[in-house]
Amino acid sequence: MCIRDSMKIAVLAKASIDPNLVEVDSANNVITEAMPLIISLYDKNAMEEALRIKERLGGEIHVLSALTWGPIDRRESEAENVLREIIAMGADNTHLIVDEGLINGDPSITSLALARLAEKLGGFDIYLAGEASMDMLSSQLPSKFAEILGIPVISFVKKLEIEDKRVKAVRSLEDVLQTVETELPAVISVTGEINQPRYTTALQIRKAFRKPINKYSLSDLGIEAVERRVERKAIKILPVERKRVKVEGESYEEMAEKLIEALIREGVIKPGG
Amino acid sequence: MKALIFGNKTQHLLELVGFAKQLKADEVHVLAVSLGEEDVKEVAELGVNKIYLIEDKDVTTDDVVDKLIELSKSVNPDVIGGPGTRDGYEITSRLGARLNIPTVTEVVGVNIEEALTLERAAIGGRAVCIEVVKPPVTLTISLGKFKPPEEKVGAAVVEKVSVEKKGKVKIVNVEEKAKGGIDIAASPIVVGVGRGFKSKEDLELAQKLANALGGAVGCSRPIAADYGWLPEDAWIGFSGKKIRPKLYMALGISGAAEHMAGVRDANVIVAVNTDEKAPIFEQSDYGVVADLYEFVPVFLDRLKKVLSK
Ligand SMILES: Cc1cc2nc3c(=O)[nH]c(=O)nc-3n(C[C@H](O)[C@H](O)[C@H](O)COP(=O)(O)OP(=O)(O)OC[C@H]3O[C@@H](n4cnc5c(N)ncnc54)[C@H](O)[C@@H]3O)c2cc1C
Ligand SMILES: Nc1ncnc2c1ncn2[C@@H]1O[C@H](COP(=O)(O)O)[C@@H](O)[C@H]1O
């Protein structure tokens, strides 16, 4: 085993489709192809945590990503562009897997590909990921990825300490805070509360465009065939039936009056209590 | 179809049995984690085959994964189901990887007519993804979606089992989270506060409004989780509480998909936001484009007059 005093850190970052810019057809199907990509919100918290570890212990940060939304010909450069946002925060190296076999694939396949990529890069001391991706919210990838690599995973971490290749982490569960310990290498999924991701300047983003992004296909990673045991049939929007009435008036008094009248009509408040 | 279900809360196990009935499972085996004999009594009466009980309170996700793998060797389940909790996501995902079978988290619906078809939450909770899976599969159910069966049929055998604790992750401390003492999910009127509020002290305004309406104050995730201005049990949304009040009044909340997933079943939604382009207006019944600091005091004043008439 080689002894390092600095840390080799991997950040798993997803180019997710933006759940706040939904496009649907007349049959309520979500047209994912028409929705823009965005870096999954909490992956920036994973990156921020990586930067803090590097600042304290030294080392290098690699961003690992797999494209899962098609069509590939258009999405490849779009994914590279959104990854710049996270690279600009301070990544040393970036690796993106682009392969038809991953499009609309399930997390089992994506985690296998990312695990093979991590192995190809010689393995890392710590892997940081988000608690859930914005689009699929599956909270599966970090756990599966860790199992494939055969290392521990600590999920939903809101506080992380590293000392002599040991991790102490506070997991935020529904009713309790659970403090756990393990040895590195390990996979950590972070909650959105663990830190406040730093802002990036326009200059940093411009510089990020000069950094190369290494690209891989599944066969580059030694994966020749993927068996699909989950077949995605459709993504259907849950229709929102709301009145969308704009309460307008010359003054706040008038608007308040109108809103109160509406709430009385709706039967949710009653005059006289 | 055979099901193996697990969980560490009676209510979750009951819902999982409800789910297994929808699968028309002919065998249901239960792993009850960190529970006592009393806790599984109700579950035992629902026509399940057997309950394996781990009474130890100090078990890790590793221990549960190991136990489920051991049990699945004898039970041979088509479906291994857990609750849609943070531990539940981790356990089923790891189990899927170890057994080399797929995992589907946050299942909200199931259809078994032709193939096993699962509906799961997607796109920030605004949509469902319909997936056909080849069993065996591991999954978590979205809590509150599947009703426990009502009929009682005998009592299943309960066998106490122990765990080996071979895992590499050790628990060193467990601390209860602070609670607000008010169950916002039970309140008929909820005033929701978001990052439009500038300080913790200012939440007083929302509390006054809630008091006048006879409701409770809930919040977006950052207010509870990032700032700690309210306890976490007031946090509404996909990863927080799902509520169904007759009135939800959102003040200074942008309307992100993950937040709105928690108020989908509200009867009437009112939004107050300075930004007329805020997504919340598309998802509300009544929208007020205004500074909450100016509008709410005026509204509260009028409201009090009307209510006391
Ligand atoms: C996996 C995942 C799970 C998540 N789960 C949840 C969840 O369960 N619940 C949840 O809430 N979020 C959740 N989120 C976070 C969510 O995406 C948003 O970041 C969050 O809901 C934003 O909270 P907000 O609306 O309070 O803040 P912002 O989005 O910052 O919105 C603040 C709003 O206040 C308005 N405003 C500002 N000043 C005023 C004023 N003076 N008067 C009136 N309006 C004003 C602004 O115009 C803005 O629209 C999740 C995210 C992810 C990725
Ligand atoms: N395609 C991907 N590429 C890189 N990282 C991913 C990918 N999908 C998920 N992740 C990581 O896993 C976390 C949880 O994602 P999910 O399991 O989809 O909820 C994300 O926050 C990312 O850190």
PDB file of N, CA, C and O in Angstrom, chain B residues 103-161:
ATOM      1  N   THR B 103     -32.932  -1.926  -8.000  1.00  0.00           N
ATOM      2  CA  THR B 103     -33.579  -1.260  -6.865  1.00  0.00           C
ATOM      3  C   THR B 103     -34.474  -0.148  -7.411  1.00  0.00           C
ATOM      4  O   THR B 103     -34.090   0.551  -8.345  1.00  0.00           O
ATOM      5  N   VAL B 104     -35.651  -0.030  -6.842  1.00  0.00           N
ATOM      6  CA  VAL B 104     -36.541   1.075  -7.198  1.00  0.00           C
ATOM      7  C   VAL B 104     -36.957   1.749  -5.894  1.00  0.00           C
ATOM      8  O   VAL B 104     -37.565   1.109  -5.039  1.00  0.00           O
ATOM      9  N   THR B 105     -36.579   3.025  -5.719  1.00  0.00           N
ATOM     10  CA  THR B 105     -36.922   3.716  -4.471  1.00  0.00           C
ATOM     11  C   THR B 105     -38.154   4.600  -4.677  1.00  0.00           C
ATOM     12  O   THR B 105     -38.475   4.982  -5.802  1.00  0.00           O
ATOM     13  N   GLU B 106     -38.839   4.932  -3.578  1.00  0.00           N
ATOM     14  CA  GLU B 106     -40.019   5.815  -3.580  1.00  0.00           C
ATOM     15  C   GLU B 106     -41.149   5.314  -4.479  1.00  0.00           C
ATOM     16  O   GLU B 106     -41.709   6.069  -5.283  1.00  0.00           O
ATOM     17  N   VAL B 107     -41.507   4.048  -4.314  1.00  0.00           N
ATOM     18  CA  VAL B 107     -42.600   3.485  -5.105  1.00  0.00           C
ATOM     19  C   VAL B 107     -43.933   4.045  -4.595  1.00  0.00           C
ATOM     20  O   VAL B 107     -44.215   4.013  -3.401  1.00  0.00           O
ATOM     21  N   VAL B 108     -44.735   4.603  -5.527  1.00  0.00           N
ATOM     22  CA  VAL B 108     -46.038   5.149  -5.153  1.00  0.00           C
ATOM     23  C   VAL B 108     -47.194   4.318  -5.700  1.00  0.00           C
ATOM     24  O   VAL B 108     -48.334   4.501  -5.301  1.00  0.00           O
ATOM     25  N   GLY B 109     -46.901   3.409  -6.647  1.00  0.00           N
ATOM     26  CA  GLY B 109     -47.978   2.605  -7.208  1.00  0.00           C
ATOM     27  C   GLY B 109     -47.433   1.318  -7.796  1.00  0.00           C
ATOM     28  O   GLY B 109     -46.250   1.230  -8.123  1.00  0.00           O
ATOM     29  N   VAL B 110     -48.294   0.315  -7.885  1.00  0.00           N
ATOM     30  CA  VAL B 110     -47.843  -0.972  -8.415  1.00  0.00           C
ATOM     31  C   VAL B 110     -48.956  -1.601  -9.254  1.00  0.00           C
ATOM     32  O   VAL B 110     -50.141  -1.423  -8.979  1.00  0.00           O
ATOM     33  N   ASN B 111     -48.547  -2.297 -10.318  1.00  0.00           N
ATOM     34  CA  ASN B 111     -49.487  -2.988 -11.180  1.00  0.00           C
ATOM     35  C   ASN B 111     -48.855  -4.331 -11.537  1.00  0.00           C
ATOM     36  O   ASN B 111     -47.685  -4.393 -11.897  1.00  0.00           O
ATOM     37  N   ILE B 112     -49.638  -5.407 -11.387  1.00  0.00           N
ATOM     38  CA  ILE B 112     -49.033  -6.716 -11.636  1.00  0.00           C
ATOM     39  C   ILE B 112     -49.725  -7.469 -12.760  1.00  0.00           C
ATOM     40  O   ILE B 112     -49.523  -8.659 -12.939  1.00  0.00           O
ATOM     41  N   GLU B 113     -50.567  -6.741 -13.542  1.00  0.00           N
ATOM     42  CA  GLU B 113     -51.365  -7.446 -14.563  1.00  0.00           C
ATOM     43  C   GLU B 113     -50.530  -8.248 -15.553  1.00  0.00           C
ATOM     44  O   GLU B 113     -50.724  -9.444 -15.682  1.00  0.00           O
ATOM     45  N   GLU B 114     -49.638  -7.550 -16.262  1.00  0.00           N
ATOM     46  CA  GLU B 114     -48.830  -8.306 -17.235  1.00  0.00           C
ATOM     47  C   GLU B 114     -47.448  -8.605 -16.675  1.00  0.00           C
ATOM     48  O   GLU B 114     -47.070  -9.738 -16.484  1.00  0.00           O
ATOM     49  N   ALA B 115     -46.729  -7.527 -16.394  1.00  0.00           N
ATOM     50  CA  ALA B 115     -45.416  -7.686 -15.783  1.00  0.00           C
ATOM     51  C   ALA B 115     -45.447  -6.866 -14.500  1.00  0.00           C
ATOM     52  O   ALA B 115     -46.409  -6.144 -14.251  1.00  0.00           O
ATOM     53  N   LEU B 116     -44.408  -6.970 -13.697  1.00  0.00           N
ATOM     54  CA  LEU B 116     -44.358  -6.157 -12.487  1.00  0.00           C
ATOM     55  C   LEU B 116     -44.040  -4.713 -12.902  1.00  0.00           C
ATOM     56  O   LEU B 116     -42.951  -4.415 -13.390  1.00  0.00           O
ATOM     57  N   THR B 117     -45.026  -3.842 -12.741  1.00  0.00           N
ATOM     58  CA  THR B 117     -44.862  -2.451 -13.139  1.00  0.00           C
ATOM     59  C   THR B 117     -44.916  -1.573 -11.900  1.00  0.00           C
ATOM     60  O   THR B 117     -45.861  -1.664 -11.117  1.00  0.00           O
ATOM     61  N   LEU B 118     -43.885  -0.772 -11.726  1.00  0.00           N
ATOM     62  CA  LEU B 118     -43.811   0.077 -10.543  1.00  0.00           C
ATOM     63  C   LEU B 118     -43.851   1.536 -10.958  1.00  0.00           C
ATOM     64  O   LEU B 118     -43.260   1.927 -11.967  1.00  0.00           O
ATOM     65  N   GLU B 119     -44.564   2.339 -10.169  1.00  0.00           N
ATOM     66  CA  GLU B 119     -44.544   3.780 -10.386  1.00  0.00           C
ATOM     67  C   GLU B 119     -43.733   4.384  -9.269  1.00  0.00           C
ATOM     68  O   GLU B 119     -43.956   4.077  -8.104  1.00  0.00           O
ATOM     69  N   ARG B 120     -42.793   5.234  -9.646  1.00  0.00           N
ATOM     70  CA  ARG B 120     -41.979   5.879  -8.620  1.00  0.00           C
ATOM     71  C   ARG B 120     -41.947   7.384  -8.834  1.00  0.00           C
ATOM     72  O   ARG B 120     -42.107   7.874  -9.940  1.00  0.00           O
ATOM     73  N   ALA B 121     -41.754   8.120  -7.749  1.00  0.00           N
ATOM     74  CA  ALA B 121     -41.676   9.573  -7.837  1.00  0.00           C
ATOM     75  C   ALA B 121     -40.459   9.964  -8.671  1.00  0.00           C
ATOM     76  O   ALA B 121     -39.424   9.307  -8.616  1.00  0.00           O
ATOM     77  N   ALA B 122     -40.590  11.032  -9.460  1.00  0.00           N
ATOM     78  CA  ALA B 122     -39.464  11.508 -10.272  1.00  0.00           C
ATOM     79  C   ALA B 122     -39.603  12.997 -10.532  1.00  0.00           C
ATOM     80  O   ALA B 122     -40.617  13.605 -10.170  1.00  0.00           O
ATOM     81  N   ILE B 123     -38.604  13.566 -11.172  1.00  0.00           N
ATOM     82  CA  ILE B 123     -38.572  14.978 -11.562  1.00  0.00           C
ATOM     83  C   ILE B 123     -38.945  15.873 -10.360  1.00  0.00           C
ATOM     84  O   ILE B 123     -39.927  16.627 -10.382  1.00  0.00           O
ATOM     85  N   GLY B 124     -38.146  15.774  -9.336  1.00  0.00           N
ATOM     86  CA  GLY B 124     -38.346  16.587  -8.147  1.00  0.00           C
ATOM     87  C   GLY B 124     -39.663  16.314  -7.438  1.00  0.00           C
ATOM     88  O   GLY B 124     -40.121  17.113  -6.631  1.00  0.00           O
ATOM     89  N   GLY B 125     -40.313  15.180  -7.755  1.00  0.00           N
ATOM     90  CA  GLY B 125     -41.578  14.852  -7.096  1.00  0.00           C
ATOM     91  C   GLY B 125     -42.792  15.358  -7.867  1.00  0.00           C
ATOM     92  O   GLY B 125     -43.925  15.220  -7.419  1.00  0.00           O
ATOM     93  N   ARG B 126     -42.581  15.935  -9.069  1.00  0.00           N
ATOM     94  CA  ARG B 126     -43.693  16.462  -9.862  1.00  0.00           C
ATOM     95  C   ARG B 126     -44.269  15.428 -10.800  1.00  0.00           C
ATOM     96  O   ARG B 126     -45.270  15.668 -11.471  1.00  0.00           O
ATOM     97  N   ALA B 127     -43.597  14.305 -10.925  1.00  0.00           N
ATOM     98  CA  ALA B 127     -44.002  13.330 -11.925  1.00  0.00           C
ATOM     99  C   ALA B 127     -43.833  11.923 -11.365  1.00  0.00           C
ATOM    100  O   ALA B 127     -43.240  11.741 -10.308  1.00  0.00           O
ATOM    101  N   VAL B 128     -44.390  10.939 -12.080  1.00  0.00           N
ATOM    102  CA  VAL B 128     -44.098   9.549 -11.732  1.00  0.00           C
ATOM    103  C   VAL B 128     -43.432   8.883 -12.918  1.00  0.00           C
ATOM    104  O   VAL B 128     -43.771   9.157 -14.070  1.00  0.00           O
ATOM    105  N   CYS B 129     -42.480   8.032 -12.610  1.00  0.00           N
ATOM    106  CA  CYS B 129     -41.770   7.300 -13.634  1.00  0.00           C
ATOM    107  C   CYS B 129     -42.354   5.888 -13.608  1.00  0.00           C
ATOM    108  O   CYS B 129     -42.430   5.268 -12.547  1.00  0.00           O
ATOM    109  N   ILE B 130     -42.788   5.412 -14.759  1.00  0.00           N
ATOM    110  CA  ILE B 130     -43.404   4.079 -14.816  1.00  0.00           C
ATOM    111  C   ILE B 130     -42.363   3.100 -15.346  1.00  0.00           C
ATOM    112  O   ILE B 130     -41.845   3.279 -16.447  1.00  0.00           O
ATOM    113  N   GLU B 131     -42.056   2.098 -14.526  1.00  0.00           N
ATOM    114  CA  GLU B 131     -40.973   1.188 -14.868  1.00  0.00           C
ATOM    115  C   GLU B 131     -41.426  -0.268 -14.792  1.00  0.00           C
ATOM    116  O   GLU B 131     -42.091  -0.663 -13.834  1.00  0.00           O
ATOM    117  N   VAL B 132     -41.045  -1.034 -15.802  1.00  0.00           N
ATOM    118  CA  VAL B 132     -41.317  -2.470 -15.777  1.00  0.00           C
ATOM    119  C   VAL B 132     -40.043  -3.152 -15.301  1.00  0.00           C
ATOM    120  O   VAL B 132     -38.975  -2.919 -15.856  1.00  0.00           O
ATOM    121  N   VAL B 133     -40.151  -3.930 -14.237  1.00  0.00           N
ATOM    122  CA  VAL B 133     -38.948  -4.572 -13.703  1.00  0.00           C
ATOM    123  C   VAL B 133     -39.071  -6.081 -13.714  1.00  0.00           C
ATOM    124  O   VAL B 133     -40.152  -6.642 -13.566  1.00  0.00           O
ATOM    125  N   LYS B 134     -37.934  -6.693 -13.900  1.00  0.00           N
ATOM    126  CA  LYS B 134     -37.872  -8.160 -13.851  1.00  0.00           C
ATOM    127  C   LYS B 134     -37.502  -8.561 -12.439  1.00  0.00           C
ATOM    128  O   LYS B 134     -36.415  -8.240 -11.981  1.00  0.00           O
ATOM    129  N   PRO B 135     -38.389  -9.257 -11.701  1.00  0.00           N
ATOM    130  CA  PRO B 135     -38.017  -9.690 -10.362  1.00  0.00           C
ATOM    131  C   PRO B 135     -36.857 -10.687 -10.431  1.00  0.00           C
ATOM    132  O   PRO B 135     -36.691 -11.311 -11.486  1.00  0.00           O
ATOM    133  N   PRO B 136     -36.085 -10.866  -9.366  1.00  0.00           N
ATOM    134  CA  PRO B 136     -36.234 -10.201  -8.069  1.00  0.00           C
ATOM    135  C   PRO B 136     -35.781  -8.742  -8.088  1.00  0.00           C
ATOM    136  O   PRO B 136     -34.916  -8.361  -8.868  1.00  0.00           O
ATOM    137  N   VAL B 137     -36.400  -7.970  -7.191  1.00  0.00           N
ATOM    138  CA  VAL B 137     -36.121  -6.545  -7.129  1.00  0.00           C
ATOM    139  C   VAL B 137     -36.149  -6.093  -5.665  1.00  0.00           C
ATOM    140  O   VAL B 137     -36.844  -6.710  -4.844  1.00  0.00           O
ATOM    141  N   THR B 138     -35.370  -5.065  -5.349  1.00  0.00           N
ATOM    142  CA  THR B 138     -35.460  -4.442  -4.019  1.00  0.00           C
ATOM    143  C   THR B 138     -36.130  -3.098  -4.214  1.00  0.00           C
ATOM    144  O   THR B 138     -35.936  -2.454  -5.251  1.00  0.00           O
ATOM    145  N   LEU B 139     -36.907  -2.665  -3.252  1.00  0.00           N
ATOM    146  CA  LEU B 139     -37.594  -1.379  -3.412  1.00  0.00           C
ATOM    147  C   LEU B 139     -37.911  -0.753  -2.067  1.00  0.00           C
ATOM    148  O   LEU B 139     -37.886  -1.417  -1.033  1.00  0.00           O
ATOM    149  N   THR B 140     -38.185   0.558  -2.094  1.00  0.00           N
ATOM    150  CA  THR B 140     -38.758   1.202  -0.912  1.00  0.00           C
ATOM    151  C   THR B 140     -40.098   1.774  -1.319  1.00  0.00           C
ATOM    152  O   THR B 140     -40.264   2.231  -2.455  1.00  0.00           O
ATOM    153  N   ILE B 141     -41.056   1.736  -0.399  1.00  0.00           N
ATOM    154  CA  ILE B 141     -42.361   2.333  -0.694  1.00  0.00           C
ATOM    155  C   ILE B 141     -42.374   3.757  -0.161  1.00  0.00           C
ATOM    156  O   ILE B 141     -41.751   4.073   0.855  1.00  0.00           O
ATOM    157  N   SER B 142     -43.082   4.627  -0.860  1.00  0.00           N
ATOM    158  CA  SER B 142     -43.292   5.988  -0.388  1.00  0.00           C
ATOM    159  C   SER B 142     -44.257   5.890   0.793  1.00  0.00           C
ATOM    160  O   SER B 142     -45.309   5.272   0.682  1.00  0.00           O
ATOM    161  N   LEU B 143     -43.889   6.478   1.921  1.00  0.00           N
ATOM    162  CA  LEU B 143     -44.710   6.307   3.123  1.00  0.00           C
ATOM    163  C   LEU B 143     -46.020   7.079   3.005  1.00  0.00           C
ATOM    164  O   LEU B 143     -46.076   8.155   2.427  1.00  0.00           O
ATOM    165  N   GLY B 144     -47.079   6.480   3.544  1.00  0.00           N
ATOM    166  CA  GLY B 144     -48.392   7.117   3.511  1.00  0.00           C
ATOM    167  C   GLY B 144     -49.192   6.765   2.262  1.00  0.00           C
ATOM    168  O   GLY B 144     -50.315   7.219   2.088  1.00  0.00           O
ATOM    169  N   LYS B 145     -48.619   5.978   1.360  1.00  0.00           N
ATOM    170  CA  LYS B 145     -49.291   5.670   0.089  1.00  0.00           C
ATOM    171  C   LYS B 145     -50.058   4.349   0.115  1.00  0.00           C
ATOM    172  O   LYS B 145     -50.993   4.155  -0.642  1.00  0.00           O
ATOM    173  N   PHE B 146     -49.599   3.403   0.932  1.00  0.00           N
ATOM    174  CA  PHE B 146     -50.220   2.076   0.921  1.00  0.00           C
ATOM    175  C   PHE B 146     -50.897   1.804   2.255  1.00  0.00           C
ATOM    176  O   PHE B 146     -50.278   1.917   3.308  1.00  0.00           O
ATOM    177  N   LYS B 147     -52.190   1.465   2.174  1.00  0.00           N
ATOM    178  CA  LYS B 147     -52.969   1.253   3.400  1.00  0.00           C
ATOM    179  C   LYS B 147     -52.736  -0.147   3.956  1.00  0.00           C
ATOM    180  O   LYS B 147     -52.774  -1.120   3.218  1.00  0.00           O
ATOM    181  N   PRO B 148     -52.535  -0.232   5.276  1.00  0.00           N
ATOM    182  CA  PRO B 148     -52.414  -1.562   5.883  1.00  0.00           C
ATOM    183  C   PRO B 148     -53.733  -2.312   5.718  1.00  0.00           C
ATOM    184  O   PRO B 148     -54.794  -1.690   5.738  1.00  0.00           O
ATOM    185  N   PRO B 149     -53.683  -3.646   5.537  1.00  0.00           N
ATOM    186  CA  PRO B 149     -54.929  -4.412   5.425  1.00  0.00           C
ATOM    187  C   PRO B 149     -55.723  -4.303   6.729  1.00  0.00           C
ATOM    188  O   PRO B 149     -55.143  -4.127   7.793  1.00  0.00           O
ATOM    189  N   GLU B 150     -57.069  -4.388   6.611  1.00  0.00           N
ATOM    190  CA  GLU B 150     -57.868  -4.243   7.825  1.00  0.00           C
ATOM    191  C   GLU B 150     -58.188  -5.578   8.489  1.00  0.00           C
ATOM    192  O   GLU B 150     -58.362  -5.664   9.688  1.00  0.00           O
ATOM    193  N   GLU B 151     -58.255  -6.600   7.662  1.00  0.00           N
ATOM    194  CA  GLU B 151     -58.666  -7.907   8.159  1.00  0.00           C
ATOM    195  C   GLU B 151     -57.580  -8.586   8.994  1.00  0.00           C
ATOM    196  O   GLU B 151     -56.414  -8.627   8.599  1.00  0.00           O
ATOM    197  N   LYS B 152     -57.989  -9.123  10.148  1.00  0.00           N
ATOM    198  CA  LYS B 152     -57.023  -9.861  10.964  1.00  0.00           C
ATOM    199  C   LYS B 152     -57.163 -11.353  10.685  1.00  0.00           C
ATOM    200  O   LYS B 152     -58.269 -11.880  10.678  1.00  0.00           O
ATOM    201  N   VAL B 153     -56.040 -12.000  10.427  1.00  0.00           N
ATOM    202  CA  VAL B 153     -56.094 -13.440  10.137  1.00  0.00           C
ATOM    203  C   VAL B 153     -55.002 -14.162  10.926  1.00  0.00           C
ATOM    204  O   VAL B 153     -53.867 -14.215  10.494  1.00  0.00           O
ATOM    205  N   GLY B 154     -55.364 -14.666  12.073  1.00  0.00           N
ATOM    206  CA  GLY B 154     -54.431 -15.464  12.875  1.00  0.00           C
ATOM    207  C   GLY B 154     -53.238 -14.678  13.366  1.00  0.00           C
ATOM    208  O   GLY B 154     -53.232 -13.449  13.345  1.00  0.00           O
ATOM    209  N   ALA B 155     -52.240 -15.378  13.811  1.00  0.00           N
ATOM    210  CA  ALA B 155     -51.040 -14.708  14.311  1.00  0.00           C
ATOM    211  C   ALA B 155     -49.816 -15.470  13.846  1.00  0.00           C
ATOM    212  O   ALA B 155     -49.711 -16.679  14.023  1.00  0.00           O
ATOM    213  N   ALA B 156     -48.887 -14.730  13.232  1.00  0.00           N
ATOM    214  CA  ALA B 156     -47.692 -15.387  12.682  1.00  0.00           C
ATOM    215  C   ALA B 156     -46.690 -15.700  13.787  1.00  0.00           C
ATOM    216  O   ALA B 156     -46.700 -15.089  14.848  1.00  0.00           O
ATOM    217  N   VAL B 157     -45.831 -16.642  13.504  1.00  0.00           N
ATOM    218  CA  VAL B 157     -44.748 -17.000  14.429  1.00  0.00           C
ATOM    219  C   VAL B 157     -43.726 -15.870  14.454  1.00  0.00           C
ATOM    220  O   VAL B 157     -43.393 -15.303  13.416  1.00  0.00           O
ATOM    221  N   VAL B 158     -43.269 -15.534  15.648  1.00  0.00           N
ATOM    222  CA  VAL B 158     -42.220 -14.517  15.770  1.00  0.00           C
ATOM    223  C   VAL B 158     -40.949 -15.207  16.245  1.00  0.00           C
ATOM    224  O   VAL B 158     -40.944 -15.869  17.286  1.00  0.00           O
ATOM    225  N   GLU B 159     -39.882 -15.097  15.459  1.00  0.00           N
ATOM    226  CA  GLU B 159     -38.617 -15.713  15.846  1.00  0.00           C
ATOM    227  C   GLU B 159     -37.577 -14.632  16.108  1.00  0.00           C
ATOM    228  O   GLU B 159     -37.342 -13.770  15.264  1.00  0.00           O
ATOM    229  N   LYS B 160     -36.994 -14.683  17.306  1.00  0.00           N
ATOM    230  CA  LYS B 160     -35.968 -13.686  17.620  1.00  0.00           C
ATOM    231  C   LYS B 160     -34.658 -14.066  16.949  1.00  0.00           C
ATOM    232  O   LYS B 160     -34.240 -15.213  17.016  1.00  0.00           O
ATOM    233  N   VAL B 161     -34.053 -13.101  16.300  1.00  0.00           N
ATOM    234  CA  VAL B 161     -32.766 -13.377  15.637  1.00  0.00           C
ATOM    235  C   VAL B 161     -31.743 -12.327  16.070  1.00  0.00           C
ATOM    236  O   VAL B 161     -32.096 -11.243  16.521  1.00  0.00           O
TER     237      VAL B 161
END
